[in-house]
Amino acid sequence: MAKKPPAPRLSDDQLFDWLRLIRSENVGPRTFRALLNACGGARAALEALPDLARRGGARRQIRVATTDEIDREFALARKLKVRFVALGEADYPPVLRQIDSAPPIVALRGREEALQQPAVAIVGSRNASAAGLTFADRLARGIGQAGYVVVSGLARGVDQRVHVASLATGTIGVLAGGHARPYPEEAIPLIERIVEHGAVISEMPIEWEPRGRDFPRRNRIVSGLALATVVVEAARSSGSLITARFALEQNRQVFAAPGSPLDPRAEGTNELLKQGASICTSADDVVTALAPTRPTEMFAALDDGGGAGEPLWGEHAILGVDPDTIPRTTPGEELDEAVGAAYVASDRLEAARDRIVALLGPAPITLDNLARAAEASARDVRVALMELELAGRIEFSGGDRVALKPADEAERSSPP
Amino acid sequence: MAKKPPAPRLSDDQLFDWLRLIRSENVGPRTFRALLNACGGARAALEALPDLARRGGARRQIRVATTDEIDREFALARKLKVRFVALGEADYPPVLRQIDSAPPIVALRGREEALQQPAVAIVGSRNASAAGLTFADRLARGIGQAGYVVVSGLARGVDQRVHVASLATGTIGVLAGGHARPYPEEAIPLIERIVEHGAVISEMPIEWEPRGRDFPRRNRIVSGLALATVVVEAARSSGSLITARFALEQNRQVFAAPGSPLDPRAEGTNELLKQGASICTSADDVVTALAPTRPTEMFAALDDGGGAGEPLWGEHAILGVDPDTIPRTTPGEELDEAVGAAYVASDRLEAARDRIVALLGPAPITLDNLARAAEASARDVRVALMELELAGRIEFSGGDRVALKPADEAERSSPP
């Protein structure tokens, strides 16, 4: 960490556009990236949005976040001492950056240094047993003392216990809603203590009231911030298992605490062990396993070189986008899709999109299989899917699978 | 099982000699095999014993079991309805036969069919928790209902609970002492019930009172009878872990039931899971894992072809001894070690034995390393070790390691 190279930073205008883009309808982290790829920047993407959604088959105008809304979010953020950190900036958590659906912007309260330290997520049941809570406490203290920040989800039970146990050594709480709507309410005093000692973060609009589906979505950030996720106690269909599944998808280590075969609160963790999770009966198990990944060089390596803190001319670099994914003119094609140029449609793309829609159904299929079946280039598939996602017609699952949304669901508005 | 070929059977005289040989001082299952290899039969081995032990460096006469002692054991066996089954006979448990230190003779009370069925060992703490006992019960019933005989060690706690739970489907109890000294005494009524429904076996002299070191020795038979061993609850240095270690050495599957990291009674089982044991939270886990090894063909394949139940002319075949390990005349050697001939010493062997003694110390080394360092043939090493073991000067550990006994220990008499 000592000699980390200076990293790029968005200009105020760029940050404004980024926030406005990610707050627009049907724009998730994945589409955000695709839009920056296709359009060369957030400003251009914002301009292209209505057109792209229409091409994807949206039946009504896509809702682009207004500048008033973003002004209001910035104002509220100032009041609550919330800072925004963009993907690729120096303050962005380096390990979170590696996940597929890394939030383009993280809203942070507290000490941003916490986001730079190696972290371990500890999660578990809301209605944990006394033994489960005691173990969670012991584990969080041990892992904290070994130099790791402890990440969790602020929920009743195991989550809150591990936050309290790691206040002294560093802890990060991830909200499922916005900073102006802290949830659960009972955790508000704890949240304030975490803000003093560690950090509380959110990817959601600052006034967002969390709903059911926001919790699994949040869980990918809990696991994504951490080198490893430990599940302390979890019943058979516990949210903690979703966090564990995300950790696996993110190629992070998963640990589970064992429990009696007769204890329903251990069914989920025992099942994880059967599926190959590492067994955790003490902090040492985690610390020992992570030791080889600890060196600070790893964290240095995750940062881009980039300019010395000055605003970037373009936003591709800050996203770390693979240049090959950027549309560009190739021989024989009559497209003009140079870097930074606004996205340009074509008959070929139109035809590919039609084939893709025809091929998609309610059962998720992999992007590879889709591209093969559609006989389209990976790039055309990507662009078509971006349009369809903006139109609210498809949904991704597991990172590399996509399905058509049921018609009624596609009509409902998605998060802001 | 349907068309199992008829298997060999020892004559009454042969059985008498076998029993007498295995009941003689310093003759364990391994030395028993080596003696039959070297001497061609138990009778010849009995005659050679004093000489061999002297050559190995015994300071006093080796105690060969008397014919009176063996008469007495046979008489008591008749009274207690104990039958003797010899290694290689049709009634010998086919899976037990595969282990390195398979007892040459098993003394059996109860239904010998039980020894022919595929079996699973379930073991655990003497002072198990209520949950541990309930789980043991559930597990034994499930595994029994799936068609496996359940093997255990008759001890208080988990062992007795699994015997009771599997009485209806078949169970085998393994004694650490002899049949005339059933241990623990509290288990006597249970033992009588097992004899009715299953089998109780022992490798020890019928009047043997079990001592501390007889229990680990017995545990190799518990695991050796079974395709898999399940440990239900075990503290950090529990005898059940010895059974698990034997199972691993015998290339059998090891399962462990998980438990809370805060429960000292689960420390041993959780540790097994860390070391790679399979997790077991239900009978299904074991039954599913064993399914591929179930076919009865496997059991048929384990039997020798052999004569139609008639007495064998020689005892090599019944042991399934590798013919290459039998001393025989080779060109250039002036030895006369033909099959069945009495063992003959030589200067070369003498020299090899001296080198081996010089090389051995209190730290166990592998037989391979020993043979290499001694610059002796594998056969000479084997014969020299047999002599040294008869002289009570060495001890084996882990099947393929050997060490010199401390001088005081070598003086003490070993089990009969």
PDB file of C-alpha atoms in Angstrom, chain B residues 132-324:
ATOM      1  CA  GLY B 132     -25.177 -37.052  19.078  1.00  0.00           C
ATOM      2  CA  LEU B 133     -26.978 -40.150  20.309  1.00  0.00           C
ATOM      3  CA  THR B 134     -30.157 -39.246  18.453  1.00  0.00           C
ATOM      4  CA  PHE B 135     -28.205 -38.702  15.279  1.00  0.00           C
ATOM      5  CA  ALA B 136     -26.302 -41.981  15.745  1.00  0.00           C
ATOM      6  CA  ASP B 137     -29.610 -43.780  16.121  1.00  0.00           C
ATOM      7  CA  ARG B 138     -31.091 -42.194  13.016  1.00  0.00           C
ATOM      8  CA  LEU B 139     -27.963 -42.883  11.010  1.00  0.00           C
ATOM      9  CA  ALA B 140     -27.725 -46.551  12.049  1.00  0.00           C
ATOM     10  CA  ARG B 141     -31.373 -47.137  11.172  1.00  0.00           C
ATOM     11  CA  GLY B 142     -31.004 -45.486   7.787  1.00  0.00           C
ATOM     12  CA  ILE B 143     -27.821 -47.318   6.908  1.00  0.00           C
ATOM     13  CA  GLY B 144     -29.289 -50.603   8.141  1.00  0.00           C
ATOM     14  CA  GLN B 145     -32.423 -50.109   6.090  1.00  0.00           C
ATOM     15  CA  ALA B 146     -30.257 -49.531   3.032  1.00  0.00           C
ATOM     16  CA  GLY B 147     -28.936 -53.088   3.436  1.00  0.00           C
ATOM     17  CA  TYR B 148     -25.696 -52.590   5.329  1.00  0.00           C
ATOM     18  CA  VAL B 149     -24.681 -54.367   8.494  1.00  0.00           C
ATOM     19  CA  VAL B 150     -23.610 -51.818  11.089  1.00  0.00           C
ATOM     20  CA  VAL B 151     -20.307 -52.451  12.868  1.00  0.00           C
ATOM     21  CA  SER B 152     -19.255 -50.846  16.134  1.00  0.00           C
ATOM     22  CA  GLY B 153     -17.216 -51.335  19.272  1.00  0.00           C
ATOM     23  CA  LEU B 154     -19.833 -52.085  21.973  1.00  0.00           C
ATOM     24  CA  ALA B 155     -18.707 -49.091  24.040  1.00  0.00           C
ATOM     25  CA  ARG B 156     -20.985 -46.890  26.088  1.00  0.00           C
ATOM     26  CA  GLY B 157     -22.559 -43.971  24.237  1.00  0.00           C
ATOM     27  CA  VAL B 158     -22.591 -43.904  20.462  1.00  0.00           C
ATOM     28  CA  ASP B 159     -21.408 -47.503  19.927  1.00  0.00           C
ATOM     29  CA  GLN B 160     -24.125 -49.115  22.018  1.00  0.00           C
ATOM     30  CA  ARG B 161     -26.747 -46.824  20.558  1.00  0.00           C
ATOM     31  CA  VAL B 162     -25.923 -47.820  16.990  1.00  0.00           C
ATOM     32  CA  HIS B 163     -25.907 -51.525  17.878  1.00  0.00           C
ATOM     33  CA  VAL B 164     -29.383 -51.218  19.366  1.00  0.00           C
ATOM     34  CA  ALA B 165     -30.625 -49.194  16.403  1.00  0.00           C
ATOM     35  CA  SER B 166     -29.381 -51.801  13.936  1.00  0.00           C
ATOM     36  CA  LEU B 167     -30.397 -54.992  15.748  1.00  0.00           C
ATOM     37  CA  ALA B 168     -33.290 -55.501  13.357  1.00  0.00           C
ATOM     38  CA  THR B 169     -31.223 -55.022  10.205  1.00  0.00           C
ATOM     39  CA  GLY B 170     -27.947 -56.601  11.312  1.00  0.00           C
ATOM     40  CA  THR B 171     -25.061 -55.529  13.480  1.00  0.00           C
ATOM     41  CA  ILE B 172     -21.557 -56.696  14.382  1.00  0.00           C
ATOM     42  CA  GLY B 173     -19.863 -55.916  17.681  1.00  0.00           C
ATOM     43  CA  VAL B 174     -16.106 -56.274  17.946  1.00  0.00           C
ATOM     44  CA  LEU B 175     -14.661 -57.139  21.359  1.00  0.00           C
ATOM     45  CA  ALA B 176     -11.297 -55.823  22.524  1.00  0.00           C
ATOM     46  CA  GLY B 177     -10.886 -58.896  24.749  1.00  0.00           C
ATOM     47  CA  GLY B 178     -11.995 -62.524  24.575  1.00  0.00           C
ATOM     48  CA  HIS B 179     -15.519 -63.924  24.402  1.00  0.00           C
ATOM     49  CA  ALA B 180     -15.324 -65.274  27.943  1.00  0.00           C
ATOM     50  CA  ARG B 181     -14.550 -61.786  29.278  1.00  0.00           C
ATOM     51  CA  PRO B 182     -17.128 -59.592  27.556  1.00  0.00           C
ATOM     52  CA  TYR B 183     -16.330 -55.936  28.034  1.00  0.00           C
ATOM     53  CA  PRO B 184     -17.779 -53.532  29.046  1.00  0.00           C
ATOM     54  CA  GLU B 185     -19.817 -55.569  31.537  1.00  0.00           C
ATOM     55  CA  GLU B 186     -22.808 -53.242  31.225  1.00  0.00           C
ATOM     56  CA  ALA B 187     -22.983 -54.323  27.567  1.00  0.00           C
ATOM     57  CA  ILE B 188     -23.496 -58.029  28.367  1.00  0.00           C
ATOM     58  CA  PRO B 189     -27.285 -57.977  27.831  1.00  0.00           C
ATOM     59  CA  LEU B 190     -26.757 -56.055  24.579  1.00  0.00           C
ATOM     60  CA  ILE B 191     -24.066 -58.524  23.493  1.00  0.00           C
ATOM     61  CA  GLU B 192     -26.511 -61.403  24.002  1.00  0.00           C
ATOM     62  CA  ARG B 193     -29.095 -59.625  21.849  1.00  0.00           C
ATOM     63  CA  ILE B 194     -26.515 -58.957  19.153  1.00  0.00           C
ATOM     64  CA  VAL B 195     -25.541 -62.640  19.162  1.00  0.00           C
ATOM     65  CA  GLU B 196     -29.170 -63.472  18.396  1.00  0.00           C
ATOM     66  CA  HIS B 197     -29.538 -60.939  15.600  1.00  0.00           C
ATOM     67  CA  GLY B 198     -26.022 -60.400  14.316  1.00  0.00           C
ATOM     68  CA  ALA B 199     -22.529 -61.328  15.367  1.00  0.00           C
ATOM     69  CA  VAL B 200     -19.957 -60.554  18.057  1.00  0.00           C
ATOM     70  CA  ILE B 201     -16.352 -61.260  17.126  1.00  0.00           C
ATOM     71  CA  SER B 202     -12.925 -61.238  18.725  1.00  0.00           C
ATOM     72  CA  GLU B 203      -9.398 -62.006  17.636  1.00  0.00           C
ATOM     73  CA  MET B 204      -8.093 -62.333  21.193  1.00  0.00           C
ATOM     74  CA  PRO B 205      -7.664 -65.459  23.328  1.00  0.00           C
ATOM     75  CA  ILE B 206     -11.061 -66.435  24.644  1.00  0.00           C
ATOM     76  CA  GLU B 207     -10.185 -65.565  28.238  1.00  0.00           C
ATOM     77  CA  TRP B 208      -8.338 -62.354  27.443  1.00  0.00           C
ATOM     78  CA  GLU B 209      -9.141 -59.407  29.694  1.00  0.00           C
ATOM     79  CA  PRO B 210      -8.839 -56.304  27.502  1.00  0.00           C
ATOM     80  CA  ARG B 211      -6.242 -53.700  28.448  1.00  0.00           C
ATOM     81  CA  GLY B 212      -5.767 -50.135  27.225  1.00  0.00           C
ATOM     82  CA  ARG B 213      -3.756 -50.921  24.136  1.00  0.00           C
ATOM     83  CA  ASP B 214      -6.156 -53.643  23.021  1.00  0.00           C
ATOM     84  CA  PHE B 215      -8.787 -51.039  22.121  1.00  0.00           C
ATOM     85  CA  PRO B 216      -6.909 -49.280  19.319  1.00  0.00           C
ATOM     86  CA  ARG B 217      -5.876 -52.729  18.090  1.00  0.00           C
ATOM     87  CA  ARG B 218      -9.523 -53.763  18.070  1.00  0.00           C
ATOM     88  CA  ASN B 219     -10.483 -50.589  16.211  1.00  0.00           C
ATOM     89  CA  ARG B 220      -8.595 -51.717  13.103  1.00  0.00           C
ATOM     90  CA  ILE B 221     -11.048 -54.620  12.913  1.00  0.00           C
ATOM     91  CA  VAL B 222     -14.065 -52.320  13.322  1.00  0.00           C
ATOM     92  CA  SER B 223     -12.938 -50.233  10.357  1.00  0.00           C
ATOM     93  CA  GLY B 224     -11.543 -53.260   8.551  1.00  0.00           C
ATOM     94  CA  LEU B 225     -14.902 -55.009   8.477  1.00  0.00           C
ATOM     95  CA  ALA B 226     -16.555 -51.992   6.889  1.00  0.00           C
ATOM     96  CA  LEU B 227     -16.584 -50.319   3.495  1.00  0.00           C
ATOM     97  CA  ALA B 228     -16.834 -46.978   5.282  1.00  0.00           C
ATOM     98  CA  THR B 229     -16.468 -45.627   8.793  1.00  0.00           C
ATOM     99  CA  VAL B 230     -18.673 -42.843  10.128  1.00  0.00           C
ATOM    100  CA  VAL B 231     -17.569 -40.895  13.188  1.00  0.00           C
ATOM    101  CA  VAL B 232     -20.554 -39.325  14.907  1.00  0.00           C
ATOM    102  CA  GLU B 233     -19.113 -37.285  17.751  1.00  0.00           C
ATOM    103  CA  ALA B 234     -15.519 -37.284  18.858  1.00  0.00           C
ATOM    104  CA  ALA B 235     -13.448 -35.035  21.075  1.00  0.00           C
ATOM    105  CA  ARG B 236      -9.953 -34.070  20.106  1.00  0.00           C
ATOM    106  CA  SER B 237      -8.134 -37.248  21.132  1.00  0.00           C
ATOM    107  CA  SER B 238     -10.933 -39.753  20.962  1.00  0.00           C
ATOM    108  CA  GLY B 239     -10.509 -43.444  20.204  1.00  0.00           C
ATOM    109  CA  SER B 240     -12.941 -42.954  17.336  1.00  0.00           C
ATOM    110  CA  LEU B 241     -10.272 -40.940  15.560  1.00  0.00           C
ATOM    111  CA  ILE B 242      -7.989 -43.972  15.737  1.00  0.00           C
ATOM    112  CA  THR B 243     -10.703 -45.989  14.022  1.00  0.00           C
ATOM    113  CA  ALA B 244     -10.932 -43.271  11.370  1.00  0.00           C
ATOM    114  CA  ARG B 245      -7.168 -43.338  10.884  1.00  0.00           C
ATOM    115  CA  PHE B 246      -7.248 -47.103  10.440  1.00  0.00           C
ATOM    116  CA  ALA B 247     -10.059 -46.743   7.921  1.00  0.00           C
ATOM    117  CA  LEU B 248      -7.932 -44.313   5.912  1.00  0.00           C
ATOM    118  CA  GLU B 249      -4.910 -46.606   6.026  1.00  0.00           C
ATOM    119  CA  GLN B 250      -7.168 -49.397   4.840  1.00  0.00           C
ATOM    120  CA  ASN B 251      -8.331 -47.262   1.916  1.00  0.00           C
ATOM    121  CA  ARG B 252     -11.849 -47.137   3.228  1.00  0.00           C
ATOM    122  CA  GLN B 253     -14.065 -44.078   3.134  1.00  0.00           C
ATOM    123  CA  VAL B 254     -14.248 -41.928   6.245  1.00  0.00           C
ATOM    124  CA  PHE B 255     -17.287 -39.830   7.076  1.00  0.00           C
ATOM    125  CA  ALA B 256     -17.675 -37.419   9.946  1.00  0.00           C
ATOM    126  CA  ALA B 257     -20.754 -35.710  11.315  1.00  0.00           C
ATOM    127  CA  PRO B 258     -20.212 -31.965  11.660  1.00  0.00           C
ATOM    128  CA  GLY B 259     -20.787 -30.147  14.933  1.00  0.00           C
ATOM    129  CA  SER B 260     -20.701 -26.677  16.365  1.00  0.00           C
ATOM    130  CA  PRO B 261     -17.197 -25.169  16.551  1.00  0.00           C
ATOM    131  CA  LEU B 262     -18.007 -24.412  20.194  1.00  0.00           C
ATOM    132  CA  ASP B 263     -18.805 -28.032  21.073  1.00  0.00           C
ATOM    133  CA  PRO B 264     -15.724 -29.882  22.352  1.00  0.00           C
ATOM    134  CA  ARG B 265     -17.444 -33.160  21.465  1.00  0.00           C
ATOM    135  CA  ALA B 266     -17.275 -32.140  17.809  1.00  0.00           C
ATOM    136  CA  GLU B 267     -13.633 -31.072  17.760  1.00  0.00           C
ATOM    137  CA  GLY B 268     -12.428 -34.435  16.559  1.00  0.00           C
ATOM    138  CA  THR B 269     -15.054 -34.822  13.860  1.00  0.00           C
ATOM    139  CA  ASN B 270     -14.596 -31.265  12.608  1.00  0.00           C
ATOM    140  CA  GLU B 271     -10.867 -31.917  12.478  1.00  0.00           C
ATOM    141  CA  LEU B 272     -11.532 -35.036  10.392  1.00  0.00           C
ATOM    142  CA  LEU B 273     -13.559 -32.888   8.006  1.00  0.00           C
ATOM    143  CA  LYS B 274     -10.627 -30.501   7.712  1.00  0.00           C
ATOM    144  CA  GLN B 275      -8.414 -33.421   6.869  1.00  0.00           C
ATOM    145  CA  GLY B 276     -10.705 -34.443   4.034  1.00  0.00           C
ATOM    146  CA  ALA B 277     -13.278 -36.791   5.553  1.00  0.00           C
ATOM    147  CA  SER B 278     -16.660 -36.668   3.832  1.00  0.00           C
ATOM    148  CA  ILE B 279     -19.369 -34.797   5.657  1.00  0.00           C
ATOM    149  CA  CYS B 280     -22.268 -36.897   6.886  1.00  0.00           C
ATOM    150  CA  THR B 281     -25.539 -35.349   7.949  1.00  0.00           C
ATOM    151  CA  SER B 282     -27.758 -38.277   6.991  1.00  0.00           C
ATOM    152  CA  ALA B 283     -27.622 -41.972   6.126  1.00  0.00           C
ATOM    153  CA  ASP B 284     -28.119 -40.955   2.505  1.00  0.00           C
ATOM    154  CA  ASP B 285     -24.700 -39.333   2.381  1.00  0.00           C
ATOM    155  CA  VAL B 286     -23.084 -42.664   3.155  1.00  0.00           C
ATOM    156  CA  VAL B 287     -25.428 -44.841   1.126  1.00  0.00           C
ATOM    157  CA  THR B 288     -25.066 -42.663  -1.955  1.00  0.00           C
ATOM    158  CA  ALA B 289     -21.285 -42.615  -1.711  1.00  0.00           C
ATOM    159  CA  LEU B 290     -21.090 -46.378  -1.293  1.00  0.00           C
ATOM    160  CA  ALA B 291     -23.592 -47.239  -4.006  1.00  0.00           C
ATOM    161  CA  PRO B 292     -20.919 -47.872  -6.662  1.00  0.00           C
ATOM    162  CA  THR B 293     -19.092 -50.344  -4.377  1.00  0.00           C
ATOM    163  CA  ARG B 294     -22.251 -52.251  -3.500  1.00  0.00           C
ATOM    164  CA  PRO B 295     -22.591 -54.858  -6.253  1.00  0.00           C
ATOM    165  CA  THR B 296     -22.372 -58.390  -4.925  1.00  0.00           C
ATOM    166  CA  GLU B 297     -19.869 -59.182  -7.672  1.00  0.00           C
ATOM    167  CA  MET B 298     -17.341 -57.332  -5.587  1.00  0.00           C
ATOM    168  CA  PHE B 299     -17.812 -59.750  -2.762  1.00  0.00           C
ATOM    169  CA  ALA B 300     -17.672 -62.740  -5.035  1.00  0.00           C
ATOM    170  CA  ALA B 301     -14.435 -61.448  -6.527  1.00  0.00           C
ATOM    171  CA  LEU B 302     -12.845 -61.232  -3.115  1.00  0.00           C
ATOM    172  CA  ASP B 303     -13.133 -64.989  -2.566  1.00  0.00           C
ATOM    173  CA  ASP B 304     -10.491 -67.414  -3.732  1.00  0.00           C
ATOM    174  CA  GLY B 305     -11.538 -70.129  -6.124  1.00  0.00           C
ATOM    175  CA  GLY B 306      -9.964 -72.970  -4.128  1.00  0.00           C
ATOM    176  CA  GLY B 307     -11.084 -76.555  -3.539  1.00  0.00           C
ATOM    177  CA  ALA B 308     -14.657 -77.539  -2.799  1.00  0.00           C
ATOM    178  CA  GLY B 309     -14.595 -77.114   0.942  1.00  0.00           C
ATOM    179  CA  GLU B 310     -12.066 -79.907   1.447  1.00  0.00           C
ATOM    180  CA  PRO B 311      -8.947 -79.481   3.580  1.00  0.00           C
ATOM    181  CA  LEU B 312      -6.008 -77.831   1.832  1.00  0.00           C
ATOM    182  CA  TRP B 313      -2.705 -79.579   1.349  1.00  0.00           C
ATOM    183  CA  GLY B 314      -0.855 -76.308   2.009  1.00  0.00           C
ATOM    184  CA  GLU B 315      -1.714 -73.078   3.775  1.00  0.00           C
ATOM    185  CA  HIS B 316      -0.241 -70.582   1.353  1.00  0.00           C
ATOM    186  CA  ALA B 317      -3.269 -70.660  -0.866  1.00  0.00           C
ATOM    187  CA  ILE B 318      -5.657 -70.025   1.967  1.00  0.00           C
ATOM    188  CA  LEU B 319      -3.716 -66.928   2.968  1.00  0.00           C
ATOM    189  CA  GLY B 320      -3.662 -65.692  -0.571  1.00  0.00           C
ATOM    190  CA  VAL B 321       0.075 -65.237  -0.220  1.00  0.00           C
ATOM    191  CA  ASP B 322       1.923 -63.818  -3.192  1.00  0.00           C
ATOM    192  CA  PRO B 323       4.021 -66.750  -4.492  1.00  0.00           C
ATOM    193  CA  ASP B 324       6.906 -64.354  -5.105  1.00  0.00           C
TER     194      ASP B 324
END
